[in-house]
Structures are given as structure tokens and as C-alpha cells.
Amino acid sequence: MESPLLDTTIDHARQKDAQDPLRSFRELFHIPKQANGEEYVYLCGNSLGLQPKSTRKAISQELQSWQDLGVEGHFQGKNPWVPYHEYLTEAMAEVVGAKLHEVVTMNTLTVNLHLMLVSFYRPDKNRHKILIESDAFPSDRFAVESQLRFHGYDPAEALIEVNPREGETLLRHEDIKTKIEQHGDQLALILFGNTNYYTGQFLPIKQITDWGHTHGAMVGFDCAHAAGNVDLQLHDSGCDFAVWCTYKYLNGGPGSLGGVFVHERHLNNNDIPRFEGWWGHNKDTRFQMRDDFDPIPGVEAWQLSCPPVMSMVPVWNSLKLFKEAGIKNLRNKSVSLTGYLEQLILTLGDEVVTIITPSEEEQRGAQLSLFVKNASRTLFENISRDGVIVDWREPNVIRVAPAPMYNSFEDVWKFFTILKNNL
Ligand SMILES: Cc1ncc(COP(=O)(O)O)c(C=O)c1O
């Protein structure tokens, strides 16, 4: 039943856009165009964020430095390359709510997850189990299973999962707590995806961390779907580590670099094992090629290689926009944008489309996962033909993620109208 309070006209969507203090940021992005020259309704920032128009120029700048300076570009030029990763740290720390020495941009997500597991999954004869969510992203599952086998354990025995209850799709917080309590004295590590890539459920990082720590386990998070999306407070949450990627909400480009957070209580602790490389070594003596490893104080000690400058350029360039917009402002807009999407979808009736994602704003980010009853892939193909880019997960779930950085209320309205016309 249509809510009597909701104005479903395009004019209403446009009024909302006119009141949006962040509306000008859309102009800073390339919005993909259809064959007829019209812009797509792009609601897929949870998969790949759009390209800022300034990215090309920023890459050209470094190509120019390379062209003009060759190896001297490491120390000269507009942005000398040796400390290039440092340029990203302040904005990245703001995005995830961390202190500067707790955050570094390096490698890619799954690589970083393995590096974190080397340091924070340290099984012994009393504790060796790992707890994950049953619907963990496949790469996370593969990473923890291979780490278990690497340490001589059988995942069938040592990998514990929390499932949604029979007939439900979301995880109940109390079930996570119960599982932690059940395996508490044997749990070495807890790893959750946050926000869940499929359901869009945002789990309470601090609470899970507290439950895990009470039972003596290390607690880490895969924040691929949370970074640049929700207001993460990684430092205050107290979690031990987190990893994320920069190609989704952070608009760093396809396959772009990963981010790592290690809580400051673990920094400069020589008892923590770590896979090491020369870029984690003391900056003052790195080029003296000394024999003994002298770790940089802070999370940079986990770096292995020198910064891949050309891959870092788009990430830094995009982070500048995040700094300008402010993560809290983006989150405020996101709550309205996704709330508006939810209200529109609810007018279709639960018997036609069910929203899997939690309705509480603090338990979700931008994404809504829509379960369309009796739909097939044809529906997805039809809305794509009509100019919508979202993604489809078998058997019949559409993931829709209005990104507050560049999506408008009109985008949401257009998606809703195209979906409705194709049901
Ligand atoms: C939740 C989640 N975890 C891990 C990954 C894997 O990331 P990468 O391929 O950068 O290692 C992805 C990729 O989309 C993801 O969505």
C-alpha cells in the first residue's frame, strides 16, 4: 500500500536534490552514458565507484614527472614518490576513524588480510579456532581456511560459523554473542565482514570486539563495504585490525589498493610476528641497506614494497574529495538517500519486493538488497536495458547502492520508476 505521506513524484526528488548540500560533488564525476547519450542511473558504487574527473589529470602529473625526471622523481617533482603512501594517510584515517599511525594504504585486500592473519591469528594448543559469518565473502573464507591448513588445522573442525536462523537472512547479534561464548576459550580469532556484501547488514564493531576480547580472542573486520560508506570508528571500537579496498565507495578505480588498520596497542610490539619487507624498515636508514630490520613505529612497519605510485594516484585523488565533503556529511546524506529508496520500494508492497537489508539506519550503509518475488534474470536485463546499472545476485536479489558522493535523489527515483515499470 502506498504511504499517504510519501510524495512519489519526480518533483519531490528534485526538491530533495536542491536541498542537498553535497549536490555539487556529482559534477566532479564521470557518469557512464548509454548509447543514446543519456546518463545511466548508476547505483553500483558498492561494487565499483565512479571515476572522479580529476583522476586523469592526477595520473598525467605523475607520468609527466616520470617523463621529465626519471629516477629523480623519487625525491623531486611535485609529489616525490618515496613518501607517496603518506600523502593518503590523513584522509584515509578520517574515513575510517583511526589515528594516523594506525592506517596505511598498501597491497590489496586479500593480501592484507593474509598479512594480518600472520600477525593476529596465532593459534596454540588451547586456542586455534576462527569464527566467521556463514555468508562471509568467498575470499575471506578462502583466506582463513588456507591459514588454518597452513597452521596444521582442519577447517572442518576449526572454522566456526554464525548462521542466520532458519528462515532468516540476517545475523542476530545475540547469536553472535552466544557463538563467541560457546567457543570462547578455544577461539583464537573472530573475523567479520562489515558491512555484509550480500545483505547490506552492518554489524556492531565495538560490541563484537568487546565480546571477543572478553573471551581472549583477537577481533578483525573486513570493511570492504564499509569504508567510505558508514561512519567507521575503528580506533574507538578497539578492534585489533581491519582491512578494506578502495575500489567501491572510495572510487579508487578497478582493483585499486587496500587499506589496513592496526590498533595502536599492537604497534611497536616486537612480540607480534609479521611478514616483513624493506618498506617497513626505518625511513632514515632504509637506503643504507643494513642487515637488521628496524621497524617503522606504527602500522607502516607492515609495508613490504615501495609504493605503487600509479595505483596510488587515483586513491589519493579520490580521498581529497572525501576530505572536502566530510565523511559525516556523506553519511548524513546517505541515510536520507537510502531512506528515500526504502520508502519508495515499500510502496511496491512486501508481496512483490522484500528488502533484506535491516530497516534500522545504524544497521546498514548505503546498500539495500532487494529480494524480488518470482523474478528471474530477465528483470535485471530489462532494467539494465532501460538505463539502470545495479547488480544481480542469484537467485533473485538486486543490490542497489546510492553513493552519497555522486548519486542524487532523482537517480533513486528513476531506479524506482524503471523497476516498477518492469515488474
Ligand atoms: C567483502 C569483500 N571482501 C574481500 C574482497 C576481495 O577483495 P580483493 O579482490 O581486493 O582482494 C571483496 C571484493 O569485492 C569484497 O567485497
Coordinates of C-alpha atoms and ligand atoms in Angstrom, one line a residue:
M1 CA 0.0 0.0 0.0
E2 CA 1.3 3.4 -0.9
S3 CA 2.2 5.5 2.1
P4 CA -0.1 8.6 2.2
L5 CA 2.8 10.6 3.5
L6 CA 5.2 9.9 0.7
D7 CA 5.3 12.1 -2.4
T8 CA 6.4 9.8 -5.2
T9 CA 6.7 12.5 -7.9
I10 CA 10.0 13.4 -9.6
D11 CA 9.5 17.0 -8.5
H12 CA 9.8 15.8 -4.9
A13 CA 13.0 14.0 -5.7
R14 CA 14.3 17.2 -7.4
Q15 CA 13.4 19.3 -4.4
K16 CA 15.4 17.0 -2.2
D17 CA 18.3 17.4 -4.6
A18 CA 18.0 21.1 -4.4
Q19 CA 18.3 21.0 -0.6
D20 CA 21.3 18.6 -0.7
P21 CA 24.5 20.5 0.5
L22 CA 26.7 17.9 -1.3
R23 CA 24.9 18.1 -4.7
S24 CA 27.8 19.8 -6.5
F25 CA 30.1 16.8 -6.0
R26 CA 28.2 14.8 -8.7
E27 CA 29.6 17.2 -11.3
L28 CA 33.1 16.1 -10.3
F29 CA 32.5 12.5 -11.5
H30 CA 32.2 10.9 -14.9
I31 CA 28.7 9.3 -15.0
P32 CA 28.7 6.4 -17.6
K33 CA 26.5 7.1 -20.6
Q34 CA 24.1 4.9 -22.6
A35 CA 24.3 4.5 -26.4
N36 CA 21.6 7.3 -26.7
G37 CA 23.9 9.7 -24.9
E38 CA 21.8 9.7 -21.7
E39 CA 23.5 9.1 -18.3
Y40 CA 22.9 5.7 -16.8
V41 CA 21.3 5.5 -13.4
Y42 CA 24.4 4.2 -11.7
L43 CA 23.7 2.6 -8.3
C44 CA 26.6 0.2 -8.2
G45 CA 29.2 2.1 -6.1
N46 CA 29.2 -0.9 -3.7
S47 CA 30.9 -2.8 -6.5
L48 CA 33.0 -0.2 -8.4
G49 CA 32.9 3.5 -7.6
L50 CA 32.9 6.1 -10.4
Q51 CA 35.9 7.9 -11.8
P52 CA 36.5 11.5 -10.5
K53 CA 37.1 13.8 -13.5
S54 CA 40.3 14.9 -11.8
T55 CA 41.8 11.5 -11.8
R56 CA 43.1 11.6 -15.4
K57 CA 45.0 14.8 -14.7
A58 CA 46.5 13.5 -11.5
I59 CA 47.8 10.4 -13.3
S60 CA 49.2 12.6 -16.1
Q61 CA 51.0 14.6 -13.4
E62 CA 53.0 11.6 -12.3
L63 CA 53.5 10.3 -15.8
Q64 CA 55.0 13.8 -16.5
S65 CA 57.3 13.6 -13.5
W66 CA 58.5 10.1 -14.7
Q67 CA 59.0 11.5 -18.2
D68 CA 60.9 14.6 -17.0
L69 CA 62.8 13.3 -14.0
G70 CA 63.2 9.5 -14.4
V71 CA 64.5 8.1 -11.1
E72 CA 64.9 11.6 -9.6
G73 CA 61.1 11.6 -9.4
H74 CA 61.5 9.6 -6.2
F75 CA 62.9 12.7 -4.5
Q76 CA 61.9 15.6 -6.7
G77 CA 58.9 16.8 -8.6
K78 CA 55.5 18.0 -7.4
N79 CA 54.8 14.9 -5.3
P80 CA 58.1 13.0 -4.6
W81 CA 57.4 9.2 -4.8
V82 CA 59.3 7.8 -1.9
P83 CA 56.8 9.0 0.7
Y84 CA 53.8 8.8 -1.7
H85 CA 51.7 6.5 0.6
E86 CA 52.0 9.1 3.3
Y87 CA 50.0 11.6 1.3
L88 CA 46.9 9.4 1.6
T89 CA 47.1 8.7 5.3
E90 CA 45.4 11.7 6.8
A91 CA 42.3 11.5 4.7
M92 CA 42.1 7.7 4.9
A93 CA 42.4 7.8 8.7
E94 CA 39.5 10.3 8.8
V95 CA 37.4 8.0 6.6
V96 CA 37.8 5.0 8.9
G97 CA 38.0 6.8 12.2
A98 CA 41.6 6.0 13.1
K99 CA 44.8 7.7 14.3
L100 CA 47.4 8.5 11.7
H101 CA 49.9 5.8 12.8
E102 CA 47.2 3.2 12.7
V103 CA 46.4 3.4 9.0
V104 CA 48.3 2.6 5.8
T105 CA 47.4 2.1 2.2
M106 CA 49.2 -0.9 0.6
N107 CA 48.7 -4.1 -1.5
T108 CA 45.2 -5.3 -2.0
L109 CA 42.5 -6.5 0.4
T110 CA 43.1 -10.3 0.4
V111 CA 46.8 -9.9 0.5
N112 CA 46.5 -7.6 3.5
L113 CA 44.1 -10.0 5.2
H114 CA 46.7 -12.7 5.0
L115 CA 49.3 -10.3 6.4
M116 CA 47.0 -9.5 9.3
L117 CA 46.3 -13.2 9.9
V118 CA 50.1 -13.8 10.1
S119 CA 50.2 -11.3 12.9
F120 CA 46.9 -11.8 14.7
Y121 CA 46.0 -15.5 14.1
R122 CA 48.4 -17.1 16.5
P123 CA 47.0 -20.5 17.4
D124 CA 48.3 -22.5 20.3
K125 CA 47.3 -25.8 21.8
N126 CA 44.5 -24.2 23.8
R127 CA 43.1 -21.8 21.2
H128 CA 43.1 -22.4 17.5
K129 CA 39.5 -21.8 16.2
I130 CA 38.4 -18.9 13.9
L131 CA 34.9 -17.6 13.9
I132 CA 33.3 -16.0 10.8
E133 CA 29.8 -15.3 9.5
S134 CA 28.4 -18.1 7.4
D135 CA 27.8 -15.8 4.4
A136 CA 31.4 -14.4 4.5
F137 CA 32.8 -13.1 1.2
P138 CA 34.4 -16.1 -0.5
S139 CA 37.9 -14.5 -0.4
D140 CA 37.7 -14.1 3.4
R141 CA 36.7 -17.7 3.7
F142 CA 39.5 -18.9 1.5
A143 CA 42.0 -16.8 3.4
V144 CA 41.0 -18.2 6.8
E145 CA 40.7 -21.8 5.6
S146 CA 44.1 -21.7 4.0
Q147 CA 45.6 -20.1 7.1
L148 CA 44.1 -22.8 9.3
R149 CA 45.5 -25.5 7.0
F150 CA 48.9 -23.7 6.9
H151 CA 49.0 -24.0 10.7
G152 CA 48.0 -27.7 10.6
Y153 CA 44.3 -27.5 11.4
D154 CA 41.3 -28.8 9.6
P155 CA 38.8 -26.1 8.7
A156 CA 36.0 -28.7 9.2
E157 CA 36.8 -28.7 12.9
A158 CA 38.5 -25.3 13.4
L159 CA 36.3 -22.9 11.4
I160 CA 33.2 -21.9 13.3
E161 CA 30.4 -20.1 11.6
V162 CA 27.5 -18.0 12.8
N163 CA 24.4 -18.6 10.7
P164 CA 21.2 -16.6 10.4
R165 CA 18.4 -18.6 12.0
E166 CA 16.2 -21.0 9.9
G167 CA 14.1 -18.9 7.5
E168 CA 16.0 -15.7 8.2
T169 CA 18.7 -13.9 6.2
L170 CA 20.3 -11.5 8.7
L171 CA 22.5 -12.4 11.6
R172 CA 21.1 -11.7 15.1
H173 CA 23.6 -10.0 17.4
E174 CA 22.6 -12.3 20.3
D175 CA 23.5 -15.3 18.1
I176 CA 27.0 -13.9 17.5
K177 CA 27.4 -13.4 21.2
T178 CA 26.2 -16.9 22.0
K179 CA 28.6 -18.4 19.5
I180 CA 31.5 -16.5 20.9
E181 CA 30.6 -17.7 24.4
Q182 CA 30.2 -21.3 23.3
H183 CA 33.7 -21.5 21.8
G184 CA 35.2 -18.7 23.9
D185 CA 38.2 -20.5 25.4
Q186 CA 39.2 -22.1 22.1
L187 CA 38.7 -19.0 19.9
A188 CA 41.9 -17.5 18.6
L189 CA 40.3 -15.1 16.1
I190 CA 37.0 -13.6 15.1
L191 CA 36.7 -12.1 11.6
F192 CA 33.5 -10.5 10.2
G193 CA 32.7 -8.7 7.0
N194 CA 31.3 -5.3 7.8
T195 CA 29.1 -4.4 6.0
N196 CA 27.9 -7.8 4.7
Y197 CA 28.3 -7.7 0.9
Y198 CA 25.1 -9.6 0.2
T199 CA 22.6 -8.4 2.8
G200 CA 24.0 -5.0 3.4
Q201 CA 23.8 -5.7 7.2
F202 CA 26.2 -3.5 9.2
L203 CA 27.4 -5.3 12.3
P204 CA 28.3 -3.5 15.6
I205 CA 32.1 -3.5 15.5
K206 CA 32.6 -2.3 19.1
Q207 CA 30.2 -4.8 20.6
I208 CA 31.6 -7.8 18.7
T209 CA 35.1 -6.7 19.6
D210 CA 34.2 -6.4 23.3
W211 CA 32.6 -9.9 23.3
G212 CA 35.6 -11.3 21.5
H213 CA 38.1 -9.7 23.8
T214 CA 36.2 -10.8 26.9
H215 CA 36.9 -14.3 25.8
G216 CA 40.5 -13.7 24.9
A217 CA 40.2 -13.8 21.1
M218 CA 41.6 -11.3 18.5
V219 CA 39.0 -9.5 16.5
G220 CA 39.3 -8.2 13.0
F221 CA 37.0 -6.9 10.3
D222 CA 36.8 -6.8 6.5
C223 CA 35.5 -3.3 5.9
A224 CA 35.4 -3.5 2.1
H225 CA 31.7 -2.5 2.1
A226 CA 32.0 -0.1 5.0
A227 CA 34.9 2.2 4.1
G228 CA 33.7 5.4 2.7
N229 CA 30.1 4.2 3.3
V230 CA 29.4 4.2 7.0
D231 CA 31.0 6.3 9.8
L232 CA 33.5 3.7 11.0
Q233 CA 35.2 4.4 14.3
L234 CA 37.9 1.8 14.1
H235 CA 40.1 3.2 16.8
D236 CA 37.3 3.7 19.4
S237 CA 35.9 0.3 18.6
G238 CA 39.1 -1.2 19.9
C239 CA 39.2 -4.0 17.2
D240 CA 42.6 -5.4 16.6
F241 CA 42.8 -5.0 12.9
A242 CA 40.7 -4.1 9.8
V243 CA 41.3 -4.3 6.1
W244 CA 39.3 -2.8 3.2
C245 CA 39.6 -2.0 -0.5
T246 CA 39.4 1.3 -2.3
Y247 CA 37.5 0.5 -5.5
K248 CA 34.0 0.5 -4.0
Y249 CA 32.7 3.6 -2.2
L250 CA 36.3 5.1 -2.2
N251 CA 36.4 5.4 -6.0
G252 CA 40.0 4.4 -6.4
G253 CA 39.5 2.5 -9.7
P254 CA 39.2 -1.2 -10.6
G255 CA 41.4 -3.4 -8.4
S256 CA 42.8 -0.4 -6.6
L257 CA 44.8 -0.7 -3.4
G258 CA 43.8 -1.8 0.1
G259 CA 43.7 -0.1 3.4
V260 CA 44.9 -1.6 6.7
F261 CA 44.2 -0.6 10.3
V262 CA 46.1 -2.0 13.2
H263 CA 45.1 -0.7 16.6
E264 CA 47.8 1.3 18.3
R265 CA 48.1 -1.0 21.3
H266 CA 49.7 -3.5 18.9
L267 CA 52.1 -1.0 17.3
N268 CA 55.7 -1.2 18.2
N269 CA 55.1 -4.6 19.9
N270 CA 58.1 -6.8 19.0
D271 CA 56.3 -9.9 20.1
I272 CA 53.9 -9.8 17.2
P273 CA 55.1 -11.9 14.3
R274 CA 55.0 -10.1 10.9
F275 CA 56.0 -10.8 7.3
E276 CA 58.5 -8.1 6.6
G277 CA 59.9 -6.2 3.7
W278 CA 62.2 -3.2 3.1
W279 CA 59.4 -0.6 3.1
G280 CA 58.5 -1.4 6.7
H281 CA 62.1 -0.5 7.7
N282 CA 63.1 2.7 9.5
K283 CA 62.9 5.5 6.9
D284 CA 66.1 7.2 8.0
T285 CA 68.2 4.1 7.4
R286 CA 66.3 2.3 4.7
F287 CA 68.7 3.2 1.9
Q288 CA 71.7 2.2 3.9
M289 CA 70.7 -1.4 3.1
R290 CA 71.5 -2.5 6.6
D291 CA 71.1 -6.1 7.6
D292 CA 68.8 -5.9 10.6
F293 CA 65.2 -5.0 10.3
D294 CA 64.3 -1.8 12.2
P295 CA 60.6 -1.4 12.0
I296 CA 58.9 2.0 11.4
P297 CA 57.0 2.9 14.5
G298 CA 53.3 2.4 13.5
V299 CA 51.4 0.3 11.0
E300 CA 53.8 1.3 8.2
A301 CA 56.0 -1.4 9.6
W302 CA 53.7 -3.9 7.9
Q303 CA 54.5 -2.5 4.4
L304 CA 56.5 -4.8 2.2
S305 CA 57.2 -2.9 -1.1
C306 CA 57.8 0.6 -2.2
P307 CA 54.5 2.5 -3.0
P308 CA 53.0 1.6 -6.4
V309 CA 52.7 5.3 -7.3
M310 CA 50.5 5.0 -10.4
S311 CA 48.0 2.9 -8.4
M312 CA 48.0 5.3 -5.5
V313 CA 47.3 8.4 -7.6
P314 CA 43.6 7.7 -8.1
V315 CA 43.1 6.7 -4.5
W316 CA 44.8 9.9 -3.2
N317 CA 42.9 12.0 -5.7
S318 CA 39.6 10.5 -4.6
L319 CA 40.4 10.8 -0.9
K320 CA 40.8 14.5 -1.4
L321 CA 37.1 14.6 -2.3
F322 CA 36.2 12.7 0.8
K323 CA 38.2 15.2 2.9
E324 CA 36.4 18.0 1.2
A325 CA 32.9 16.5 1.5
G326 CA 33.5 15.1 5.1
I327 CA 32.6 11.5 5.9
K328 CA 30.0 12.6 8.5
N329 CA 28.2 14.8 5.9
L330 CA 28.3 12.0 3.4
R331 CA 26.9 9.6 5.9
N332 CA 24.1 12.1 6.7
K333 CA 23.2 12.3 3.0
S334 CA 23.4 8.6 2.6
V335 CA 20.9 8.0 5.4
S336 CA 18.4 10.2 3.6
L337 CA 19.1 8.8 0.2
T338 CA 18.8 5.2 1.2
G339 CA 15.8 6.0 3.5
Y340 CA 14.1 7.6 0.4
L341 CA 14.9 4.5 -1.7
E342 CA 13.5 2.3 1.1
Q343 CA 10.3 4.4 1.3
L344 CA 9.7 4.2 -2.4
I345 CA 10.4 0.4 -2.5
L346 CA 7.9 -0.1 0.4
T347 CA 5.1 1.3 -1.8
L348 CA 5.5 -1.7 -4.1
G349 CA 4.3 -4.0 -1.3
D350 CA 6.1 -6.7 0.6
E351 CA 4.5 -9.4 -1.5
V352 CA 6.3 -8.0 -4.6
V353 CA 9.7 -6.8 -3.3
T354 CA 11.2 -7.6 0.1
I355 CA 14.1 -5.6 1.5
I356 CA 16.5 -8.0 3.0
T357 CA 18.7 -5.2 4.5
P358 CA 17.9 -4.1 8.0
S359 CA 15.5 -1.2 8.3
E360 CA 17.4 0.4 11.2
E361 CA 19.7 3.0 9.7
E362 CA 22.5 2.2 12.2
Q363 CA 22.5 -1.4 11.0
R364 CA 23.1 -0.6 7.3
G365 CA 25.0 1.6 4.9
A366 CA 24.0 2.9 1.5
Q367 CA 23.1 -0.5 0.1
L368 CA 19.6 -2.1 0.0
S369 CA 19.4 -5.7 -1.1
L370 CA 16.0 -6.3 -2.7
F371 CA 14.5 -9.7 -2.9
V372 CA 12.1 -9.6 -5.9
K373 CA 9.5 -12.3 -5.7
N374 CA 9.2 -14.6 -8.7
A375 CA 11.7 -12.6 -10.6
S376 CA 14.3 -14.0 -12.9
R377 CA 17.5 -12.6 -14.5
T378 CA 15.2 -11.2 -17.2
L379 CA 14.1 -8.5 -14.8
F380 CA 17.7 -7.4 -14.3
E381 CA 18.3 -7.4 -18.0
N382 CA 15.2 -5.3 -18.6
I383 CA 16.1 -2.7 -16.1
S384 CA 19.7 -2.6 -17.5
R385 CA 18.2 -2.1 -20.9
D386 CA 16.2 0.8 -19.5
G387 CA 19.3 2.5 -18.3
V388 CA 20.0 1.2 -14.7
I389 CA 23.3 -0.1 -13.5
V390 CA 22.9 -2.2 -10.3
D391 CA 23.9 -5.7 -9.6
W392 CA 22.1 -9.0 -9.5
R393 CA 22.9 -11.9 -7.2
E394 CA 21.3 -15.3 -8.0
P395 CA 18.6 -16.4 -7.5
N396 CA 16.7 -13.1 -7.4
V397 CA 18.4 -10.4 -5.4
I398 CA 19.2 -6.9 -6.7
R399 CA 21.8 -4.9 -4.8
V400 CA 21.2 -1.2 -5.0
A401 CA 23.6 1.3 -3.5
P402 CA 23.1 5.0 -3.9
A403 CA 26.5 6.6 -3.2
P404 CA 26.1 9.9 -1.5
M405 CA 29.2 11.3 -3.2
Y406 CA 27.6 11.4 -6.6
N407 CA 24.1 9.9 -6.6
S408 CA 21.1 12.1 -6.5
F409 CA 17.5 11.6 -5.2
E410 CA 16.5 11.8 -8.8
D411 CA 18.7 8.8 -9.5
V412 CA 16.9 6.9 -6.8
W413 CA 13.5 8.0 -8.2
K414 CA 14.4 6.9 -11.7
F415 CA 15.6 3.5 -10.5
F416 CA 12.3 3.0 -8.6
T417 CA 10.2 4.1 -11.6
I418 CA 12.1 1.8 -14.0
L419 CA 11.9 -1.1 -11.6
K420 CA 8.2 -0.6 -11.1
N421 CA 7.6 -0.4 -14.8
N422 CA 9.3 -3.7 -15.3
L423 CA 7.7 -5.8 -12.5
Ligands
LIG1 C1 33.7 -8.0 1.2 C2 34.8 -8.3 0.3 N1 35.9 -8.9 0.8 C3 37.0 -9.2 0.1 C4 37.0 -8.8 -1.3 C5 38.2 -9.2 -2.1 O1 39.0 -8.1 -2.4 P1 40.3 -8.1 -3.3 O2 40.0 -8.8 -4.6 O3 40.7 -6.7 -3.5 O4 41.3 -8.9 -2.5 C6 35.9 -8.2 -1.8 C7 35.9 -7.9 -3.3 O5 34.9 -7.4 -3.8 C8 34.8 -7.9 -1.0 O6 33.7 -7.4 -1.5

